């Protein structure tokens, strides 16, 4: 059809009300094009949305912000639970039990089952419990304790003091220094320590709450008091825990030694050899007892036996060894001597006396000036000179401080004020340099010797050099007997633990969906 005839036909169709086929086709093509544009635009938008979601997921925003736990309605995110989770893991990895645990840096926490020994050492309960489950249980417990203590502190208008803020700042500074030393940014270092959910803001918030709760808990424990009758009653029920015993003994080994064959392989002793070693130890012990009763000393007797070792225990605490149980037997009398069997070995023990540690503990204040040479290069030619200079400065500061005190009011209160101002001991520079109820051996040797000098009098002052630096000393006086301090500490621990347990058990704890992101 020619173009003119096609145009004429369209005009006739339009006049009769019939739609123009060309326009209909063009309109349809436009609609299809529009649908295609919408479709492809929708697909593109979907891809953009998926990409955005992936970026969001990989950033851990969802994981760290999703509520994992509530304690009395207070929400904790996965990141916040991770803080406790990984802290506990690190704590166990660095504990004195670490070598006995199946836990290691390579352990898959979510699948690794705890062994019976793991459960014994950690206190974990339950069959087929994984390290992940145990750490989550303990993390929840820790969070609950902090949340409950924090709530009490807030309710009592507890103030976040300058000292607490100083602790917070020092922790943050330490984090920055550790991160730099390890070659990380602070943020990356936090993730390495506490998992990918951790951020600096979350860490600061958790640290703040932990410091507040910890100080509240400590203040509660310190507020507990016990009467003399409380201490006496405790002593009556726990004499073995508080008494010390003066005794000596010879240990005769009844363990047959292993040998090596011609190829260097270890050969365990035969039953006959083990029996012979046990018999030899028993025979030697009985001979030694006879010689002791005849007037020889245990120390001299022990030198005549290859299988013997002598030990003197002037102030021994209770132990569950055979000789320890013998020495702490309530029927023991001065100069008792006996053979004590401990299959396959044997002891000869001599008991001298038993007491409850009646010596007086002491209260002392000090102002510490550190002689810190840790940043000096020990291989430097000037190390000795530089080190002596640092020590000289510390000594000069100590002398100046003591003279400053003498030139002032020269009272205990003025000494305390000076300690708060000058002392470099973080453990006492907010308490007037005070250490209370100090026991023998608790402080470094020179410090200990000065405060427990038999001629020491209340109000005495002096300067003591220790491995830390120079201490300006003020002797406040004697305090309770050592056994009383032990009893008081034990009662305080019992009371505090019961308070904390009651606090934790009173909380309403609910695990949420975010727990799956923890660890």
Short mmCIF file of C-alpha atoms in Angstrom, two decimals:
data_model
loop_
_atom_site.label_atom_id
_atom_site.label_comp_id
_atom_site.label_asym_id
_atom_site.label_seq_id
_atom_site.Cartn_x
_atom_site.Cartn_y
_atom_site.Cartn_z
CA UNK A 1 0.00 0.00 0.00
CA UNK A 2 1.22 3.47 -0.98
CA UNK A 3 1.87 6.07 1.66
CA UNK A 4 -1.03 8.26 0.43
CA UNK A 5 -3.51 5.40 0.47
CA UNK A 6 -2.29 4.38 4.02
CA UNK A 7 -2.80 7.94 5.22
CA UNK A 8 -6.28 8.09 3.66
CA UNK A 9 -7.24 4.77 5.34
CA UNK A 10 -6.09 6.03 8.77
CA UNK A 11 -8.24 9.17 8.27
CA UNK A 12 -11.32 7.06 7.43
CA UNK A 13 -10.73 4.81 10.47
CA UNK A 14 -10.32 7.84 12.71
CA UNK A 15 -13.57 9.31 11.34
CA UNK A 16 -15.42 6.08 12.12
CA UNK A 17 -13.95 5.97 15.67
CA UNK A 18 -11.64 3.04 15.00
CA UNK A 19 -8.11 3.44 16.59
CA UNK A 20 -5.27 4.23 14.26
CA UNK A 21 -3.22 0.99 13.90
CA UNK A 22 0.08 2.87 13.61
CA UNK A 23 -0.52 4.95 16.70
CA UNK A 24 -1.69 1.84 18.56
CA UNK A 25 1.50 0.02 17.54
CA UNK A 26 3.69 3.00 18.45
CA UNK A 27 1.92 3.35 21.80
CA UNK A 28 2.41 -0.36 22.48
CA UNK A 29 6.09 -0.05 21.58
CA UNK A 30 6.39 2.90 23.99
CA UNK A 31 4.65 0.92 26.73
CA UNK A 32 6.95 -2.03 26.15
CA UNK A 33 9.95 0.24 26.20
CA UNK A 34 8.69 1.76 29.43
CA UNK A 35 8.23 -1.71 30.93
CA UNK A 36 11.75 -2.65 29.86
CA UNK A 37 13.16 0.53 31.37
CA UNK A 38 11.23 -0.15 34.59
CA UNK A 39 12.37 -3.80 34.62
CA UNK A 40 16.02 -3.05 34.03
CA UNK A 41 15.86 -0.16 36.43
CA UNK A 42 14.34 -2.49 39.02
CA UNK A 43 17.04 -5.07 38.46
CA UNK A 44 19.72 -2.41 38.75
CA UNK A 45 18.11 -1.11 41.94
CA UNK A 46 18.01 -4.65 43.32
CA UNK A 47 21.72 -5.07 42.61
CA UNK A 48 22.43 -1.77 44.32
CA UNK A 49 20.33 -2.86 47.31
CA UNK A 50 22.13 -6.23 47.56
CA UNK A 51 25.50 -4.52 47.29
CA UNK A 52 24.50 -2.08 50.01
CA UNK A 53 23.33 -4.93 52.23
CA UNK A 54 26.59 -6.78 51.69
CA UNK A 55 28.57 -3.70 52.57
CA UNK A 56 26.40 -3.23 55.64
CA UNK A 57 26.87 -6.88 56.65
CA UNK A 58 30.62 -6.83 56.09
CA UNK A 59 30.88 -3.69 58.18
CA UNK A 60 29.38 -5.69 61.10
CA UNK A 61 26.89 -2.90 61.80
CA UNK A 62 24.05 -5.42 61.93
CA UNK A 63 25.93 -7.93 64.05
CA UNK A 64 27.30 -5.48 66.59
CA UNK A 65 24.08 -3.49 66.95
CA UNK A 66 21.67 -6.44 67.22
CA UNK A 67 20.63 -7.02 70.81
CA UNK A 68 22.19 -10.21 72.16
CA UNK A 69 21.12 -9.98 75.76
CA UNK A 70 18.97 -8.02 78.18
CA UNK A 71 19.59 -7.75 81.91
CA UNK A 72 16.61 -6.32 83.78
CA UNK A 73 15.58 -4.75 80.46
CA UNK A 74 18.98 -3.17 79.73
CA UNK A 75 20.13 -4.27 76.27
CA UNK A 76 23.60 -5.54 75.39
CA UNK A 77 24.69 -5.86 71.77
CA UNK A 78 26.78 -8.67 70.33
CA UNK A 79 29.80 -6.34 70.41
CA UNK A 80 29.30 -5.69 74.12
CA UNK A 81 28.95 -9.38 74.94
CA UNK A 82 32.04 -10.07 72.82
CA UNK A 83 34.04 -7.77 75.12
CA UNK A 84 33.43 -10.12 78.05
CA UNK A 85 33.60 -13.27 75.91
CA UNK A 86 37.08 -12.54 74.58
CA UNK A 87 38.31 -11.14 77.89
CA UNK A 88 37.45 -14.47 79.50
CA UNK A 89 39.16 -16.40 76.72
CA UNK A 90 42.32 -14.34 77.14
CA UNK A 91 42.13 -14.73 80.91
CA UNK A 92 42.03 -18.50 80.69
CA UNK A 93 44.77 -18.61 78.06
CA UNK A 94 47.06 -16.65 80.38
CA UNK A 95 46.07 -18.41 83.60
CA UNK A 96 48.33 -20.68 85.62
CA UNK A 97 46.17 -23.58 84.39
CA UNK A 98 46.69 -22.77 80.70
CA UNK A 99 49.07 -25.67 80.05
CA UNK A 100 46.48 -28.14 81.37
CA UNK A 101 43.56 -26.81 79.31
CA UNK A 102 42.51 -27.94 75.84
CA UNK A 103 41.99 -24.24 75.03
CA UNK A 104 44.55 -22.57 72.74
CA UNK A 105 44.69 -19.73 70.25
CA UNK A 106 43.96 -22.31 67.54
CA UNK A 107 40.91 -23.78 69.29
CA UNK A 108 37.64 -23.66 67.36
CA UNK A 109 35.57 -22.46 70.30
CA UNK A 110 32.21 -23.33 68.73
CA UNK A 111 33.00 -27.00 68.18
CA UNK A 112 35.70 -27.87 70.72
CA UNK A 113 34.26 -29.92 73.59
CA UNK A 114 35.61 -29.19 77.06
CA UNK A 115 37.44 -32.11 78.64
CA UNK A 116 36.76 -33.36 82.17
CA UNK A 117 39.97 -31.64 83.28
CA UNK A 118 38.82 -28.40 81.63
CA UNK A 119 35.58 -28.58 83.60
CA UNK A 120 37.39 -29.27 86.86
CA UNK A 121 39.76 -26.34 86.43
CA UNK A 122 37.17 -23.84 85.18
CA UNK A 123 34.15 -24.93 87.17
CA UNK A 124 32.16 -25.51 83.98
CA UNK A 125 29.09 -27.70 84.28
CA UNK A 126 27.15 -29.80 81.80
CA UNK A 127 27.74 -32.69 79.43
CA UNK A 128 29.20 -32.08 75.99
CA UNK A 129 29.72 -28.38 76.67
CA UNK A 130 31.84 -26.47 74.18
CA UNK A 131 34.31 -23.73 75.02
CA UNK A 132 32.03 -21.32 73.17
CA UNK A 133 29.05 -22.23 75.36
CA UNK A 134 31.13 -21.98 78.54
CA UNK A 135 32.56 -18.57 77.64
CA UNK A 136 29.10 -17.29 76.78
CA UNK A 137 27.77 -18.50 80.14
CA UNK A 138 30.57 -16.75 81.98
CA UNK A 139 30.24 -13.61 79.84
CA UNK A 140 26.53 -13.38 80.68
CA UNK A 141 27.34 -13.83 84.36
CA UNK A 142 29.96 -11.06 84.24
CA UNK A 143 27.62 -8.70 82.39
CA UNK A 144 24.88 -9.37 84.91
CA UNK A 145 27.18 -8.58 87.84
CA UNK A 146 28.32 -5.33 86.20
CA UNK A 147 24.80 -4.25 85.23
CA UNK A 148 23.40 -4.89 88.70
CA UNK A 149 26.27 -3.07 90.44
CA UNK A 150 26.05 -0.19 87.97
CA UNK A 151 22.31 0.13 88.57
CA UNK A 152 22.87 0.26 92.34
CA UNK A 153 25.61 2.85 91.90
CA UNK A 154 23.36 5.07 89.76
CA UNK A 155 20.45 4.67 92.19
CA UNK A 156 22.72 5.80 95.04
CA UNK A 157 24.00 8.78 93.03
CA UNK A 158 27.44 7.25 92.91
CA UNK A 159 29.95 9.69 91.44
CA UNK A 160 32.38 8.78 88.66
CA UNK A 161 35.38 10.33 90.42
CA UNK A 162 38.53 11.93 89.05
CA UNK A 163 40.41 8.81 90.12
CA UNK A 164 38.05 6.64 88.07
CA UNK A 165 38.47 8.95 85.09
CA UNK A 166 42.23 8.70 85.51
CA UNK A 167 41.95 4.91 85.42
CA UNK A 168 39.84 5.15 82.26
CA UNK A 169 42.32 7.52 80.59
CA UNK A 170 45.27 5.33 81.54
CA UNK A 171 43.57 2.27 80.06
CA UNK A 172 42.87 4.09 76.81
CA UNK A 173 46.44 5.36 76.70
CA UNK A 174 47.72 1.85 77.29
CA UNK A 175 45.53 0.58 74.47
CA UNK A 176 46.92 3.20 72.06
CA UNK A 177 50.51 2.35 73.03
CA UNK A 178 49.96 -1.41 72.73
CA UNK A 179 48.29 -0.98 69.34
CA UNK A 180 51.16 1.17 68.06
CA UNK A 181 53.72 -1.31 69.37
CA UNK A 182 51.93 -4.15 67.57
CA UNK A 183 51.69 -2.17 64.33
CA UNK A 184 47.91 -1.70 64.45
CA UNK A 185 45.57 1.23 64.52
CA UNK A 186 43.65 1.42 67.78
CA UNK A 187 40.45 0.30 66.03
CA UNK A 188 42.11 -2.67 64.34
CA UNK A 189 43.79 -3.62 67.60
CA UNK A 190 40.43 -3.66 69.41
CA UNK A 191 39.02 -5.99 66.75
CA UNK A 192 42.03 -8.27 67.16
CA UNK A 193 41.41 -8.39 70.91
CA UNK A 194 37.61 -8.48 71.08
CA UNK A 195 36.37 -9.60 67.68
CA UNK A 196 35.20 -7.78 64.55
CA UNK A 197 32.14 -6.32 66.27
CA UNK A 198 34.16 -4.07 68.59
CA UNK A 199 34.48 -0.33 68.07
CA UNK A 200 36.29 2.35 70.04
CA UNK A 201 33.06 3.96 71.25
CA UNK A 202 31.73 0.60 72.48
CA UNK A 203 35.01 -0.15 74.23
CA UNK A 204 35.03 3.22 76.02
CA UNK A 205 31.47 2.77 77.18
CA UNK A 206 32.14 -0.73 78.51
CA UNK A 207 35.32 0.39 80.22
CA UNK A 208 33.49 3.25 81.90
CA UNK A 209 30.77 0.92 83.21
CA UNK A 210 33.27 -1.67 84.39
CA UNK A 211 35.29 0.89 86.34
CA UNK A 212 32.16 2.28 87.97
CA UNK A 213 30.78 -1.16 88.86
CA UNK A 214 34.15 -2.42 90.06
CA UNK A 215 34.63 0.55 92.38
CA UNK A 216 31.11 0.13 93.75
CA UNK A 217 31.72 -3.57 94.41
CA UNK A 218 35.07 -2.81 96.07
CA UNK A 219 33.51 -0.14 98.28
CA UNK A 220 30.80 -2.59 99.29
CA UNK A 221 33.40 -5.21 100.25
CA UNK A 222 35.43 -2.63 102.18
CA UNK A 223 32.32 -1.54 104.09
CA UNK A 224 31.83 -5.00 105.60
CA UNK A 225 32.87 -5.16 109.26
CA UNK A 226 33.23 -8.07 111.67
CA UNK A 227 33.36 -8.16 115.45
CA UNK A 228 36.05 -9.83 117.56
CA UNK A 229 33.58 -12.61 118.33
CA UNK A 230 32.97 -13.11 114.59
CA UNK A 231 36.71 -13.57 114.13
CA UNK A 232 37.02 -15.93 117.10
CA UNK A 233 34.12 -18.04 115.87
CA UNK A 234 35.65 -18.26 112.42
CA UNK A 235 38.97 -19.29 113.93
CA UNK A 236 37.29 -22.02 115.95
CA UNK A 237 35.85 -23.52 112.77
CA UNK A 238 38.95 -23.08 110.58
CA UNK A 239 42.00 -23.59 112.79
CA UNK A 240 43.91 -25.53 110.16
CA UNK A 241 43.46 -22.65 107.73
CA UNK A 242 44.78 -20.01 110.14
CA UNK A 243 47.38 -21.78 112.28
CA UNK A 244 51.03 -22.28 111.49
CA UNK A 245 53.17 -25.22 112.60
CA UNK A 246 56.88 -25.41 113.35
CA UNK A 247 58.21 -28.81 112.28
CA UNK A 248 60.96 -30.52 110.32
CA UNK A 249 61.20 -33.71 108.35
CA UNK A 250 63.24 -36.02 106.17
CA UNK A 251 61.67 -37.30 102.97
CA UNK A 252 62.85 -40.74 101.81
CA UNK A 253 61.96 -41.38 98.18
CA UNK A 254 60.52 -44.82 97.54
CA UNK A 255 60.20 -44.27 93.79
CA UNK A 256 62.40 -46.56 91.72
CA UNK A 257 64.17 -44.55 89.00
CA UNK A 258 63.67 -45.28 85.30
CA UNK A 259 66.73 -46.41 83.34
CA UNK A 260 67.88 -46.35 79.73
CA UNK A 261 68.77 -49.28 77.51
CA UNK A 262 71.71 -49.48 75.14
CA UNK A 263 69.70 -47.64 72.47
CA UNK A 264 68.87 -44.74 74.78
CA UNK A 265 65.25 -45.77 75.28
CA UNK A 266 63.64 -45.18 78.67
CA UNK A 267 62.96 -48.36 80.60
CA UNK A 268 60.42 -48.19 83.40
CA UNK A 269 61.24 -50.02 86.65
CA UNK A 270 59.91 -53.52 87.13
CA UNK A 271 57.44 -54.38 89.88
CA UNK A 272 60.29 -55.99 91.79
CA UNK A 273 62.42 -52.86 91.52
CA UNK A 274 59.52 -50.64 92.65
CA UNK A 275 58.84 -52.91 95.64
CA UNK A 276 62.53 -52.87 96.57
CA UNK A 277 62.66 -49.04 96.41
CA UNK A 278 59.58 -48.78 98.63
CA UNK A 279 61.09 -51.19 101.16
CA UNK A 280 64.39 -49.29 101.16
CA UNK A 281 62.60 -46.00 101.92
CA UNK A 282 60.65 -47.54 104.79
CA UNK A 283 63.76 -49.18 106.25
CA UNK A 284 65.78 -45.96 106.01
CA UNK A 285 62.98 -43.97 107.67
CA UNK A 286 62.79 -46.36 110.63
CA UNK A 287 66.56 -46.29 111.00
CA UNK A 288 66.53 -42.48 110.91
CA UNK A 289 63.87 -42.31 113.63
CA UNK A 290 65.96 -44.53 115.88
CA UNK A 291 69.00 -42.32 115.31
CA UNK A 292 66.96 -39.18 116.04
CA UNK A 293 65.65 -40.67 119.28
CA UNK A 294 69.26 -41.47 120.16
CA UNK A 295 70.15 -37.79 119.93
CA UNK A 296 71.21 -37.08 116.32
CA UNK A 297 69.66 -34.20 114.33
CA UNK A 298 67.43 -34.87 111.35
CA UNK A 299 69.59 -32.63 109.16
CA UNK A 300 72.75 -34.64 109.89
CA UNK A 301 70.95 -37.97 109.47
CA UNK A 302 69.60 -36.99 106.04
CA UNK A 303 73.14 -36.46 104.72
CA UNK A 304 73.86 -40.19 105.05
CA UNK A 305 71.15 -41.27 102.56
CA UNK A 306 71.13 -40.72 98.80
CA UNK A 307 67.35 -41.07 98.72
CA UNK A 308 66.78 -38.51 101.51
CA UNK A 309 66.12 -34.76 101.57
CA UNK A 310 65.78 -32.61 104.71
CA UNK A 311 63.30 -29.74 105.12
CA UNK A 312 62.80 -27.29 107.98
CA UNK A 313 59.38 -25.62 108.23
CA UNK A 314 59.39 -22.90 110.93
CA UNK A 315 55.93 -21.51 110.08
CA UNK A 316 54.21 -23.98 107.80
CA UNK A 317 50.61 -23.64 106.64
CA UNK A 318 48.33 -26.61 106.25
CA UNK A 319 48.91 -28.96 103.33
CA UNK A 320 47.23 -32.21 102.32
CA UNK A 321 50.52 -34.09 102.05
CA UNK A 322 50.99 -36.99 104.44
CA UNK A 323 53.54 -35.09 106.52
CA UNK A 324 51.40 -31.92 106.49
CA UNK A 325 48.34 -33.79 107.77
CA UNK A 326 50.48 -35.43 110.47
CA UNK A 327 51.95 -32.09 111.60
CA UNK A 328 48.50 -30.47 111.85
CA UNK A 329 46.87 -33.32 113.76
CA UNK A 330 45.18 -31.75 116.80
CA UNK A 331 46.68 -34.41 119.10
CA UNK A 332 50.24 -33.47 118.15
CA UNK A 333 52.52 -32.61 121.09
CA UNK A 334 55.87 -30.80 121.23
CA UNK A 335 58.82 -33.06 120.30
CA UNK A 336 56.59 -35.76 118.78
CA UNK A 337 58.61 -37.79 116.25
CA UNK A 338 57.33 -40.51 113.95
CA UNK A 339 57.64 -42.32 110.65
CA UNK A 340 54.88 -41.18 108.28
CA UNK A 341 54.17 -43.40 105.29
CA UNK A 342 53.24 -41.92 101.93
CA UNK A 343 53.18 -44.88 99.59
CA UNK A 344 55.68 -45.62 98.14
CA UNK A 345 57.80 -43.06 100.03
CA UNK A 346 58.27 -42.37 103.74
CA UNK A 347 58.88 -39.40 106.02
CA UNK A 348 60.39 -38.94 109.42
CA UNK A 349 58.75 -35.94 111.05
CA UNK A 350 59.51 -34.00 114.22
CA UNK A 351 56.85 -31.62 115.57
CA UNK A 352 57.90 -28.54 117.59
CA UNK A 353 54.96 -26.19 118.07
CA UNK A 354 51.70 -24.81 116.71
CA UNK A 355 50.39 -21.23 116.91
CA UNK A 356 47.79 -19.02 115.34
CA UNK A 357 50.09 -16.26 114.11
CA UNK A 358 49.55 -13.70 116.84
CA UNK A 359 52.02 -11.10 115.57
CA UNK A 360 50.54 -7.68 114.86
CA UNK A 361 50.03 -6.42 111.32
CA UNK A 362 50.98 -2.79 110.72
CA UNK A 363 49.68 0.37 109.07
CA UNK A 364 52.16 2.44 107.08
CA UNK A 365 52.10 5.42 104.73
CA UNK A 366 54.66 6.06 102.04
CA UNK A 367 55.49 8.42 99.22
CA UNK A 368 57.09 6.63 96.28
CA UNK A 369 59.47 8.23 93.79
CA UNK A 370 60.08 5.79 90.97
CA UNK A 371 63.49 5.22 89.46
CA UNK A 372 62.25 4.01 86.09
CA UNK A 373 65.09 3.01 83.77
CA UNK A 374 62.94 0.82 81.49
CA UNK A 375 63.25 3.17 78.52
CA UNK A 376 67.05 3.25 78.63
CA UNK A 377 69.04 1.26 76.09
CA UNK A 378 70.93 -1.33 78.15
CA UNK A 379 73.48 -1.75 75.35
CA UNK A 380 74.31 1.96 75.30
CA UNK A 381 77.75 3.07 76.48
CA UNK A 382 76.05 5.64 78.69
CA UNK A 383 73.55 3.22 80.26
CA UNK A 384 75.23 3.08 83.68
CA UNK A 385 75.63 6.85 83.84
CA UNK A 386 72.07 7.48 82.70
CA UNK A 387 70.70 4.91 85.13
CA UNK A 388 72.57 6.40 88.08
CA UNK A 389 71.27 9.85 87.13
CA UNK A 390 67.67 8.62 87.22
CA UNK A 391 68.18 7.01 90.63
CA UNK A 392 69.86 10.17 91.88
CA UNK A 393 66.87 12.28 90.84
CA UNK A 394 64.48 9.91 92.64
CA UNK A 395 66.61 10.01 95.78
CA UNK A 396 66.75 13.80 95.67
CA UNK A 397 62.95 14.00 95.35
CA UNK A 398 62.54 11.70 98.36
CA UNK A 399 64.87 13.80 100.51
CA UNK A 400 63.13 17.01 99.45
CA UNK A 401 59.69 15.54 100.23
CA UNK A 402 60.74 14.40 103.69
CA UNK A 403 62.24 17.82 104.43
CA UNK A 404 59.10 19.52 103.12
CA UNK A 405 57.03 17.45 105.55
CA UNK A 406 59.35 18.24 108.46
CA UNK A 407 59.21 21.96 107.66
CA UNK A 408 55.41 21.87 107.71
CA UNK A 409 53.00 20.60 110.36
CA UNK A 410 54.86 17.27 110.50
CA UNK A 411 51.70 15.29 111.32
CA UNK A 412 50.27 12.11 109.86
CA UNK A 413 47.55 14.13 108.14
CA UNK A 414 50.09 16.42 106.50
CA UNK A 415 52.09 13.38 105.39
CA UNK A 416 48.92 11.92 103.85
CA UNK A 417 48.23 15.16 101.97
CA UNK A 418 51.80 15.19 100.64
CA UNK A 419 51.48 11.56 99.54
CA UNK A 420 48.35 12.38 97.54
CA UNK A 421 50.21 15.24 95.90
CA UNK A 422 53.58 13.63 95.18
CA UNK A 423 53.50 9.83 95.33
CA UNK A 424 54.05 7.87 92.13
CA UNK A 425 52.42 4.75 93.56
CA UNK A 426 49.04 4.39 91.76
CA UNK A 427 47.90 1.96 94.44
CA UNK A 428 47.97 4.52 97.24
CA UNK A 429 48.31 8.03 95.83
CA UNK A 430 44.64 8.75 96.49
CA UNK A 431 44.56 7.30 100.02
CA UNK A 432 47.33 9.32 101.60
CA UNK A 433 49.90 6.65 100.76
CA UNK A 434 48.25 4.30 103.26
CA UNK A 435 48.63 0.54 103.41
CA UNK A 436 46.69 -1.11 106.24
CA UNK A 437 47.10 -4.45 108.03
CA UNK A 438 50.34 -5.21 106.21
CA UNK A 439 51.69 -8.70 106.93
CA UNK A 440 55.25 -9.96 107.03
CA UNK A 441 56.58 -10.69 103.56
CA UNK A 442 53.79 -8.79 101.83
CA UNK A 443 56.04 -5.90 100.78
CA UNK A 444 59.44 -5.95 99.06
CA UNK A 445 62.33 -6.88 101.36
CA UNK A 446 63.74 -3.46 102.33
CA UNK A 447 60.22 -2.04 102.84
CA UNK A 448 59.24 -5.09 104.91
CA UNK A 449 62.38 -4.93 107.06
CA UNK A 450 61.80 -1.25 107.90
CA UNK A 451 58.17 -1.58 108.95
CA UNK A 452 58.74 -4.77 110.97
CA UNK A 453 61.86 -3.55 112.76
CA UNK A 454 61.31 -4.57 116.40
CA UNK A 455 62.18 -1.02 117.51
CA UNK A 456 59.74 0.68 115.15
CA UNK A 457 57.44 3.22 116.82
CA UNK A 458 54.32 5.06 115.66
CA UNK A 459 55.29 8.35 114.02
CA UNK A 460 58.70 7.12 112.81
CA UNK A 461 59.78 8.40 109.40
CA UNK A 462 62.62 7.55 107.06
CA UNK A 463 63.67 6.86 103.47
CA UNK A 464 63.90 3.32 102.13
CA UNK A 465 65.46 2.30 98.82
CA UNK A 466 63.88 -0.65 97.02
CA UNK A 467 64.01 -2.04 93.49
CA UNK A 468 61.23 0.41 92.58
CA UNK A 469 62.91 3.58 93.74
CA UNK A 470 62.83 5.59 96.97
CA UNK A 471 60.06 5.49 99.57
CA UNK A 472 59.51 8.22 102.13
CA UNK A 473 58.07 6.27 105.07
CA UNK A 474 55.65 7.12 107.88
CA UNK A 475 54.88 4.38 110.42
CA UNK A 476 51.28 4.72 111.58
CA UNK A 477 51.37 1.87 114.08
CA UNK A 478 50.28 -1.70 114.75
CA UNK A 479 46.91 -3.13 113.76
CA UNK A 480 45.13 -6.45 114.37
CA UNK A 481 46.88 -9.80 114.74
CA UNK A 482 47.77 -11.62 111.55
CA UNK A 483 45.34 -14.49 112.24
CA UNK A 484 42.57 -11.92 112.69
CA UNK A 485 43.35 -10.39 109.33
CA UNK A 486 43.18 -13.85 107.73
CA UNK A 487 39.85 -14.52 109.40
CA UNK A 488 38.53 -11.08 108.44
CA UNK A 489 39.62 -11.51 104.82
CA UNK A 490 37.95 -14.92 104.65
CA UNK A 491 34.70 -13.64 106.18
CA UNK A 492 34.71 -10.62 103.87
CA UNK A 493 35.21 -12.86 100.84
CA UNK A 494 32.40 -15.17 101.92
CA UNK A 495 30.01 -12.28 102.58
CA UNK A 496 30.90 -10.47 99.36
CA UNK A 497 30.54 -13.61 97.24
CA UNK A 498 27.12 -14.31 98.74
CA UNK A 499 26.05 -10.70 98.10
CA UNK A 500 27.23 -10.92 94.50
CA UNK A 501 25.56 -14.29 93.98
CA UNK A 502 22.27 -12.94 95.32
CA UNK A 503 22.65 -9.89 93.07
CA UNK A 504 23.20 -12.00 89.96
CA UNK A 505 20.41 -14.46 90.72
CA UNK A 506 17.93 -11.60 91.21
CA UNK A 507 18.40 -10.36 87.64
CA UNK A 508 16.03 -11.09 84.77
CA UNK A 509 18.34 -12.22 81.97
CA UNK A 510 17.00 -12.87 78.46
CA UNK A 511 19.11 -14.07 75.53
CA UNK A 512 18.17 -12.49 72.19
CA UNK A 513 18.84 -13.24 68.54
CA UNK A 514 22.10 -11.30 68.56
CA UNK A 515 23.77 -14.01 70.67
CA UNK A 516 24.44 -15.92 67.45
CA UNK A 517 26.89 -13.19 66.46
CA UNK A 518 28.89 -13.43 69.70
CA UNK A 519 32.29 -15.03 69.29
#
